[in-house]
Coordinates of C-alpha atoms and ligand atoms in Angstrom, one line a residue:
V1 CA 279.4 135.8 217.9
P2 CA 277.7 137.5 220.9
R3 CA 277.9 135.6 224.2
K4 CA 274.6 134.1 225.3
I5 CA 273.6 134.4 228.9
V6 CA 270.3 132.9 230.2
V7 CA 269.1 133.8 233.7
I8 CA 266.4 131.7 235.3
G9 CA 264.5 134.0 237.6
A10 CA 263.8 137.7 237.3
H11 CA 263.8 139.1 240.8
A12 CA 266.3 140.4 243.3
A13 CA 269.3 138.1 242.4
A14 CA 268.5 137.7 238.7
V15 CA 268.0 141.3 237.7
D16 CA 271.2 142.4 239.4
A17 CA 273.0 139.5 237.7
A18 CA 271.6 140.5 234.3
S19 CA 272.5 144.2 234.9
A20 CA 276.1 143.3 235.9
A21 CA 276.4 141.0 232.9
R22 CA 275.3 143.8 230.6
K23 CA 277.8 146.2 232.2
T24 CA 280.6 143.6 231.7
D25 CA 279.7 142.6 228.2
R26 CA 277.9 145.3 226.1
T27 CA 277.1 142.9 223.2
A28 CA 275.9 139.8 225.1
E29 CA 272.4 138.4 224.5
I30 CA 270.9 138.2 227.9
T31 CA 267.5 136.5 228.6
L32 CA 265.6 136.5 231.9
L33 CA 262.8 134.0 232.6
T34 CA 260.2 134.2 235.3
T35 CA 257.2 132.1 236.0
E36 CA 255.5 135.2 237.5
K37 CA 253.3 137.8 236.0
Y38 CA 255.4 140.6 237.6
A39 CA 259.2 140.7 237.5
G40 CA 261.8 142.7 239.3
Y41 CA 259.7 143.7 242.3
S42 CA 260.5 143.8 246.0
R43 CA 259.0 141.0 248.0
C44 CA 260.3 142.9 251.1
G45 CA 257.7 145.6 250.6
I46 CA 254.6 143.2 250.7
P47 CA 253.9 143.5 254.5
F48 CA 254.1 147.3 254.2
V49 CA 251.4 147.4 251.4
I50 CA 249.3 145.1 253.6
G51 CA 249.7 147.7 256.4
R52 CA 248.9 150.5 253.9
H53 CA 252.2 152.3 254.2
I54 CA 252.5 151.9 250.4
P55 CA 249.3 152.3 248.4
K56 CA 249.4 149.4 246.0
F57 CA 251.4 146.2 245.3
T58 CA 252.5 147.2 241.9
D59 CA 254.3 150.1 243.5
L60 CA 256.8 147.4 244.6
I61 CA 258.0 147.0 241.0
V62 CA 261.6 148.3 241.2
Y63 CA 262.5 147.6 237.6
P64 CA 259.8 148.7 235.1
S65 CA 259.7 147.4 231.5
S66 CA 261.7 150.5 230.3
Y67 CA 264.6 149.3 232.4
Y68 CA 264.9 146.0 230.5
Q69 CA 264.6 147.9 227.2
M70 CA 267.3 150.4 228.2
M71 CA 269.7 147.6 229.3
K72 CA 268.8 145.4 226.3
L73 CA 267.6 142.5 228.4
D74 CA 265.1 140.1 227.0
L75 CA 262.7 139.5 229.8
R76 CA 260.1 136.7 229.4
R77 CA 257.4 136.8 232.0
E78 CA 255.1 133.9 232.8
T79 CA 257.7 131.6 231.1
T80 CA 259.0 128.5 232.9
A81 CA 262.4 126.9 232.3
T82 CA 261.3 123.3 232.1
N83 CA 264.6 121.6 231.4
I84 CA 268.3 122.2 231.0
D85 CA 270.6 120.2 228.7
T86 CA 274.0 120.8 230.1
K87 CA 275.8 119.0 227.2
A88 CA 274.0 120.9 224.4
K89 CA 273.9 124.0 226.7
T90 CA 270.3 124.7 226.2
V91 CA 267.3 125.6 228.3
E92 CA 263.8 124.5 227.4
T93 CA 261.1 127.0 228.1
R94 CA 257.3 127.0 228.1
D95 CA 255.2 130.2 228.1
K96 CA 251.7 130.7 229.4
T97 CA 250.2 129.8 226.0
G98 CA 252.0 126.4 226.2
K99 CA 254.5 127.4 223.5
S100 CA 257.9 125.8 224.0
E101 CA 261.3 127.2 222.9
T102 CA 264.9 126.1 223.2
L103 CA 267.4 128.8 224.3
S104 CA 271.1 128.1 224.0
Y105 CA 273.5 129.6 226.4
D106 CA 277.3 130.1 227.0
S107 CA 276.7 130.9 230.7
L108 CA 273.6 130.0 232.7
I109 CA 272.6 131.7 235.9
I110 CA 270.1 129.9 238.2
A111 CA 268.2 132.4 240.4
T112 CA 265.1 130.3 241.1
G113 CA 264.7 131.6 244.6
A114 CA 262.7 130.0 247.3
N115 CA 259.1 129.0 247.9
S116 CA 257.0 129.4 251.1
F117 CA 257.0 126.2 253.0
I118 CA 254.1 124.6 254.9
P119 CA 255.2 121.6 257.1
P120 CA 253.3 118.3 256.9
I121 CA 250.6 119.3 259.4
K122 CA 247.1 117.6 259.5
G123 CA 244.7 119.5 257.2
K124 CA 247.4 121.1 255.1
E125 CA 245.5 120.3 251.9
K126 CA 242.5 122.4 253.0
P127 CA 242.0 125.4 250.8
G128 CA 242.5 128.9 252.3
I129 CA 246.0 128.7 253.9
L130 CA 247.6 131.9 252.7
T131 CA 251.3 132.5 252.1
V132 CA 253.4 135.7 251.7
R133 CA 255.8 135.5 248.9
T134 CA 254.4 137.0 245.7
I135 CA 252.4 140.1 244.8
E136 CA 249.4 137.7 244.1
D137 CA 249.8 136.4 247.7
G138 CA 249.7 140.0 249.0
E139 CA 246.6 140.7 246.8
K140 CA 244.8 137.7 248.2
I141 CA 245.3 138.9 251.8
N142 CA 244.3 142.4 250.8
E143 CA 241.1 141.2 249.1
A144 CA 240.2 139.1 252.2
I145 CA 240.6 142.2 254.4
E146 CA 238.5 144.3 252.0
K147 CA 235.8 141.6 252.1
G148 CA 235.5 142.0 255.8
A149 CA 238.1 139.6 257.5
K150 CA 238.3 140.6 261.1
S151 CA 240.8 138.3 262.6
A152 CA 244.0 136.5 261.6
I153 CA 246.4 133.8 262.7
V154 CA 250.0 134.1 261.6
M155 CA 252.0 130.9 261.9
G156 CA 255.7 131.7 262.6
A157 CA 257.2 134.6 264.5
G158 CA 260.2 135.2 262.2
L159 CA 260.8 138.5 260.4
I160 CA 258.2 138.0 257.7
G161 CA 255.5 136.6 260.0
L162 CA 255.8 139.5 262.4
E163 CA 256.0 142.1 259.7
V164 CA 252.7 140.7 258.2
A165 CA 251.1 140.5 261.7
I166 CA 251.8 144.2 262.2
G167 CA 250.4 145.0 258.7
L168 CA 247.2 143.1 259.6
T169 CA 247.0 144.8 263.0
E170 CA 247.4 148.2 261.3
R171 CA 244.4 147.2 259.1
G172 CA 242.3 146.6 262.3
L173 CA 242.5 142.7 262.4
K174 CA 242.7 141.0 265.7
T175 CA 245.9 139.1 265.1
T176 CA 247.4 136.1 266.9
V177 CA 250.9 134.9 266.2
V178 CA 251.7 131.3 266.9
E179 CA 255.4 130.3 267.3
M180 CA 256.6 126.8 268.0
L181 CA 259.9 127.9 269.7
P182 CA 259.9 129.5 273.1
Q183 CA 260.7 133.0 271.7
I184 CA 259.9 135.3 268.8
M185 CA 262.6 135.9 266.0
P186 CA 264.6 132.9 267.0
V187 CA 267.0 133.1 264.1
M188 CA 267.9 136.7 264.7
L189 CA 267.6 137.6 268.4
D190 CA 268.7 136.1 271.7
A191 CA 265.8 135.4 274.1
D192 CA 266.7 138.5 276.3
M193 CA 266.4 140.9 273.3
A194 CA 263.4 139.1 271.8
K195 CA 261.5 139.6 275.1
G196 CA 261.5 143.4 274.7
V197 CA 260.3 143.2 271.2
Q198 CA 257.5 140.7 272.1
E199 CA 256.3 143.0 275.0
M200 CA 256.2 146.0 272.6
L201 CA 254.1 143.9 270.0
E202 CA 251.7 142.8 272.8
S203 CA 251.3 146.4 273.9
K204 CA 250.1 147.1 270.4
G205 CA 247.4 144.5 270.7
I206 CA 249.0 141.5 269.0
T207 CA 248.5 138.2 270.8
I208 CA 251.7 136.1 270.7
L209 CA 251.8 132.5 271.7
T210 CA 255.3 131.1 271.9
G211 CA 256.2 127.4 272.5
K212 CA 253.1 126.4 270.6
G213 CA 253.4 124.3 267.5
V214 CA 250.5 124.2 265.0
E215 CA 249.2 120.6 265.1
E216 CA 246.2 120.9 262.8
F217 CA 244.4 123.1 260.3
T218 CA 240.7 123.0 261.1
G219 CA 237.6 123.7 259.0
T220 CA 235.4 121.7 256.7
D221 CA 235.3 123.4 253.2
K222 CA 238.1 125.7 254.0
V223 CA 240.6 126.5 256.8
D224 CA 238.9 128.3 259.6
G225 CA 241.7 128.1 262.2
V226 CA 244.3 126.0 263.8
V227 CA 244.9 123.8 266.8
A228 CA 248.2 124.8 268.5
A229 CA 249.4 122.9 271.6
G230 CA 245.9 121.5 272.1
Q231 CA 244.3 125.0 271.9
Q232 CA 241.7 125.7 269.1
I233 CA 242.2 129.2 267.6
K234 CA 239.7 130.4 265.0
A235 CA 240.4 133.2 262.6
D236 CA 239.1 134.6 259.2
L237 CA 242.7 134.6 257.8
C238 CA 245.3 131.8 258.3
I239 CA 248.7 132.9 257.2
A240 CA 251.6 130.5 256.9
A241 CA 255.0 132.1 257.7
F242 CA 256.9 129.0 258.6
G243 CA 259.8 129.9 256.4
V244 CA 261.0 129.2 252.9
R245 CA 262.7 126.4 251.1
S246 CA 265.2 126.9 248.3
N247 CA 263.8 126.0 244.9
T248 CA 266.4 123.5 243.6
E249 CA 264.1 121.4 241.4
L250 CA 266.0 122.2 238.1
A251 CA 269.4 122.2 239.8
Q252 CA 268.7 118.7 241.1
K253 CA 267.4 117.5 237.7
I254 CA 270.8 118.3 236.1
G255 CA 272.8 116.9 239.0
L256 CA 274.2 120.1 240.6
T257 CA 275.7 119.5 244.0
L258 CA 273.6 120.7 246.9
G259 CA 275.2 121.8 250.2
D260 CA 274.4 121.0 253.8
T261 CA 271.7 123.6 253.8
K262 CA 270.0 121.8 250.8
A263 CA 270.7 124.9 248.7
I264 CA 273.0 124.8 245.6
K265 CA 276.7 124.6 246.5
V266 CA 278.7 127.4 244.9
S267 CA 282.3 128.6 244.7
P268 CA 283.2 132.2 245.8
K269 CA 282.6 133.1 242.1
Q270 CA 279.0 131.8 242.6
E271 CA 279.8 128.9 240.1
T272 CA 278.1 125.6 240.7
S273 CA 279.6 122.1 240.4
I274 CA 279.1 122.4 236.6
P275 CA 281.4 125.0 235.1
G276 CA 279.6 127.9 233.3
I277 CA 276.5 127.4 235.5
Y278 CA 276.1 129.9 238.4
A279 CA 273.6 130.0 241.2
I280 CA 272.6 133.0 243.3
G281 CA 270.1 134.3 245.8
D282 CA 267.7 132.2 247.9
C283 CA 268.5 129.0 246.0
A284 CA 272.3 129.3 246.6
E285 CA 274.3 128.4 249.7
S286 CA 276.7 130.9 251.2
T287 CA 279.6 130.6 253.6
H288 CA 279.3 132.3 257.0
M289 CA 282.2 134.7 257.5
I290 CA 282.8 133.8 261.2
T291 CA 282.1 130.1 261.3
Q292 CA 283.3 129.4 257.7
R293 CA 280.4 127.0 257.6
P294 CA 277.5 126.7 255.0
A295 CA 274.8 129.3 255.6
L296 CA 271.5 130.2 254.0
P297 CA 270.4 133.7 255.1
Q298 CA 267.8 134.1 252.2
L299 CA 268.0 137.9 252.3
G300 CA 267.5 140.3 249.5
T301 CA 270.8 142.0 250.3
V302 CA 272.7 138.7 249.8
A303 CA 270.7 138.0 246.6
V304 CA 271.7 141.3 244.9
K305 CA 275.3 141.0 245.9
Q306 CA 275.6 137.4 244.7
G307 CA 273.8 138.5 241.5
K308 CA 276.3 141.1 240.8
V309 CA 279.2 138.6 241.2
A310 CA 277.6 135.9 239.1
G311 CA 276.6 138.3 236.4
T312 CA 280.1 139.7 236.1
N313 CA 281.7 136.3 236.0
A314 CA 279.1 134.9 233.6
A315 CA 279.9 137.7 231.2
G316 CA 283.7 137.1 231.2
G317 CA 284.7 139.4 234.1
Y318 CA 286.0 138.5 237.5
A319 CA 284.3 139.0 240.9
I320 CA 284.0 137.0 244.1
F321 CA 281.4 137.0 247.0
P322 CA 283.0 137.2 250.4
G323 CA 280.4 135.4 252.4
V324 CA 277.6 136.4 254.8
L325 CA 277.1 137.7 258.3
G326 CA 273.3 137.6 258.2
S327 CA 273.0 141.3 258.7
A328 CA 269.3 142.3 258.7
V329 CA 267.1 145.1 259.9
T330 CA 263.4 145.8 260.2
K331 CA 260.9 148.2 261.7
F332 CA 258.0 147.0 263.9
F333 CA 255.7 149.9 264.4
D334 CA 258.2 152.6 265.7
M335 CA 260.8 150.1 266.9
E336 CA 263.8 149.4 264.7
I337 CA 265.5 146.0 265.1
G338 CA 268.9 145.1 263.6
V339 CA 271.3 142.2 263.8
T340 CA 274.6 141.1 262.4
G341 CA 276.9 138.2 262.9
L342 CA 276.2 135.5 265.5
N343 CA 273.9 135.9 268.5
E344 CA 274.9 134.2 271.8
F345 CA 272.8 131.1 271.0
F346 CA 274.2 130.5 267.5
A347 CA 277.8 131.3 268.7
K348 CA 277.5 128.5 271.3
R349 CA 276.0 126.2 268.7
A350 CA 279.0 126.8 266.5
G351 CA 281.2 125.7 269.3
L352 CA 282.5 129.2 270.2
D353 CA 282.7 130.5 273.7
P354 CA 280.9 133.9 273.6
I355 CA 280.5 136.6 276.2
A356 CA 278.0 139.4 275.7
A357 CA 277.3 142.8 277.1
T358 CA 274.1 144.9 276.7
I359 CA 273.8 148.7 277.2
S360 CA 270.6 150.8 277.1
G361 CA 270.5 154.5 276.3
Q362 CA 268.9 157.1 274.2
T363 CA 269.2 158.0 270.5
R364 CA 269.8 161.7 271.1
A365 CA 271.2 163.9 273.9
Q366 CA 269.0 163.5 277.0
Y367 CA 267.8 167.2 276.8
Y368 CA 267.1 167.1 273.0
P369 CA 263.4 166.5 272.2
G370 CA 262.4 163.2 270.5
A371 CA 265.1 161.0 272.0
Q372 CA 264.1 157.3 271.7
P373 CA 265.3 154.4 273.8
I374 CA 267.9 152.1 272.3
K375 CA 269.5 148.9 273.4
V376 CA 272.8 147.5 272.1
K377 CA 274.0 144.0 272.7
I378 CA 277.5 143.0 271.6
V379 CA 278.7 139.4 271.3
V380 CA 282.4 138.7 271.6
E381 CA 284.5 135.5 271.1
R382 CA 286.4 135.1 274.4
E383 CA 289.8 133.8 273.2
M384 CA 290.5 136.2 270.3
E385 CA 288.4 138.9 271.8
R386 CA 286.8 139.5 268.4
V387 CA 283.4 141.1 268.0
I388 CA 281.3 138.3 266.4
G389 CA 277.8 139.8 266.6
A390 CA 275.4 142.6 267.6
Q391 CA 271.7 143.0 268.2
I392 CA 270.2 146.5 268.4
I393 CA 266.7 147.5 269.3
G394 CA 265.7 151.1 269.3
G395 CA 263.6 154.0 268.1
E396 CA 266.1 155.3 265.4
E397 CA 269.6 155.0 264.1
V398 CA 269.8 151.2 264.2
T399 CA 270.6 150.5 260.5
Q400 CA 273.9 152.4 260.2
R401 CA 275.1 151.1 263.6
I402 CA 274.5 147.5 262.4
N403 CA 276.3 148.4 259.1
A404 CA 279.3 149.8 261.1
I405 CA 279.5 146.7 263.3
S406 CA 279.1 144.4 260.4
L407 CA 282.1 146.0 258.6
G408 CA 284.0 145.7 261.9
I409 CA 283.2 142.0 262.2
Q410 CA 284.2 141.5 258.5
K411 CA 287.6 143.3 259.3
Q412 CA 287.9 141.1 262.5
V413 CA 287.8 144.0 264.9
T414 CA 288.5 143.2 268.5
V415 CA 286.1 144.4 271.3
R416 CA 288.9 146.6 272.7
E417 CA 289.2 148.4 269.3
L418 CA 285.4 148.8 269.1
A419 CA 285.5 150.3 272.7
K420 CA 288.1 152.9 271.5
S421 CA 286.4 153.7 268.1
D422 CA 286.5 157.3 267.0
T423 CA 282.8 158.1 267.1
C424 CA 280.9 161.3 266.5
Y425 CA 278.3 163.3 268.4
A426 CA 275.7 166.1 268.0
P427 CA 272.7 166.6 270.3
P428 CA 269.9 166.0 267.8
L429 CA 271.6 162.8 266.5
C430 CA 273.2 160.8 269.3
E431 CA 274.7 160.9 272.8
T432 CA 278.3 161.9 273.4
W433 CA 279.2 158.3 274.3
E434 CA 278.3 156.0 271.5
L435 CA 276.4 153.0 272.8
M436 CA 278.3 150.5 270.6
A437 CA 281.5 151.7 272.2
L438 CA 279.9 151.5 275.7
A439 CA 278.6 148.0 275.1
A440 CA 282.1 147.0 273.9
E441 CA 283.6 148.6 277.1
A442 CA 281.2 146.6 279.2
A443 CA 282.3 143.4 277.4
V444 CA 286.0 144.3 277.9
I445 CA 285.3 144.5 281.7
K446 CA 283.5 141.1 281.6
L447 CA 286.5 139.6 279.7
S448 CA 288.9 140.7 282.3
R449 CA 286.9 139.1 285.1
Ligands
LIG501 C1 257.5 139.3 252.8 C2 259.0 139.2 252.6 C3 259.7 140.2 253.2 C4 261.1 140.2 253.1 N1 261.8 141.2 253.7 C5 263.2 141.3 253.5 C6 263.9 142.4 254.0 O1 263.4 143.3 254.7 N2 265.3 142.4 253.8 C7 265.9 141.4 253.0 O2 267.1 141.5 252.8 N3 265.2 140.4 252.5 C8 263.9 140.3 252.7 N4 263.1 139.3 252.2 C9 263.8 138.2 251.4 C10 264.0 138.6 250.0 O3 262.8 139.0 249.4 C11 264.6 137.4 249.2 O4 265.8 137.0 249.8 C12 264.8 137.7 247.7 O5 263.5 137.9 247.1 C13 265.5 136.5 247.0 O6 265.6 136.8 245.7 P1 265.9 135.7 244.6 O7 266.1 136.5 243.3 O8 267.0 134.8 245.0 O9 264.6 134.8 244.6 P2 263.1 135.1 244.4 O10 262.7 136.5 244.7 O11 262.3 134.0 245.0 O12 262.8 134.9 242.8 C14 263.0 133.7 242.2 C15 262.1 133.7 240.9 O13 262.5 132.6 240.1 C16 261.5 132.3 239.3 N5 261.6 130.8 238.9 C17 261.8 129.8 239.7 N6 261.8 128.6 239.0 C18 261.7 129.0 237.7 C19 261.7 128.3 236.5 N7 261.8 127.0 236.4 N8 261.5 129.0 235.3 C20 261.4 130.4 235.4 N9 261.4 131.1 236.5 C21 261.6 130.4 237.6 C22 260.2 132.5 240.1 O14 259.3 133.0 239.2 C23 260.6 133.5 241.2 O15 259.9 134.6 241.0 C24 261.7 139.2 252.3 C25 261.0 138.2 251.7 C26 259.6 138.2 251.9 C27 258.8 137.2 251.2

């Protein structure tokens, strides 16, 4: 009898899980369910369609229908998993016509992701507050721009809020970003690094108000602005980018244990508190590789890796997920921004004693045309002298530096080892002295003080 695997969700985590399950078990019957009209697309690309770097939202579909056919995956779009019976090992589904079905499973993978979150702010129920999670969300924003919207407020200066603010600015909208905390990108960057990014964004015409919490959504029939720290700001578009919350509705219904982060607690095999049921992606908790504490990075990179692990295990193979460092990268106009591990703020919050060093330089030999400025900050744990984090801002070559440092952190490299690392050089590509090594050297000097 073929093994039956049901995957709830059909996006980053789910499709990788189903693909890994297929590679592990050629005969398994694998079904994927999604409430959405489109499956297997990249949410990460939405801000870049808004900014017209990519022509249309459907270009974001990474896995076309032919992929599911080739992999013999039974994809059911616009179908909701309404209930799970863990004793009978069945999932109840309902499609858009209202038709119900009962699917039995041997292994179940929960990849229900996360939903955009709007805090309980006065006027929250007013129509017109836009979010940025699905293709439909992106299309709504695009339609509003095409109908003549001239101004926008983006609430939240995290990665998604700022990527969207840039997309809107590129489309000619006068854009204001409102952030409750005193700096932008508070989860990723330390205040000193965030300052440089904020100045660049302001130089491109984006108004950024930090330290200002949204207190009210204004408007009569529909939202026409916000009040933030007593100040009324009007705009044609009001976009909520406050963050996301794990979708654990079904998990809670069947009594799965949730972790400190309110996401589903899993083992390194991505297995939940009920054997045979796995959880992956934005709805599943991870362990931070440095602090060994629960973490919830809610990144596409983590989703696909956890998906591969759960899919392999659900199909009878063996794989484990090593944990997360929160490595992430983005591009704001021409500026690349990358982070990995802990920043100084979060290192201190985790009870560590960090020291940090920052070095500025160029991305190519000084005499080579097109060199861009780049700034590297390394965070080190004082006692063991281990590198525990990095933040890099620059014109080019940020991604692979972050990947290199991330691997170093994973391998518990010391700052002295990083300072002596065997790096490469050619004038069109970098300087003779690699900035990561120079930043590490500066940190070593600070350590010996
Ligand atoms: C604008 C934006 C930009 C981003 N940029 C980046 C980036 O640059 N880099 C990066 O690493 N990450 C980025 N992310 C994060 C990344 O997109 C998410 O981490 C990733 O989508 C998580 O994948 P997932 O499969 O866990 O969940 P989701 O993508 O949320 O998918 C979950 C799916 O489960 C389905 N579902 C839920 N409940 C049910 C049910 N009961 N029945 C059936 N189906 C159900 C829903 O239909 C939903 O589509 C970005 C996210 C956004 C929104």
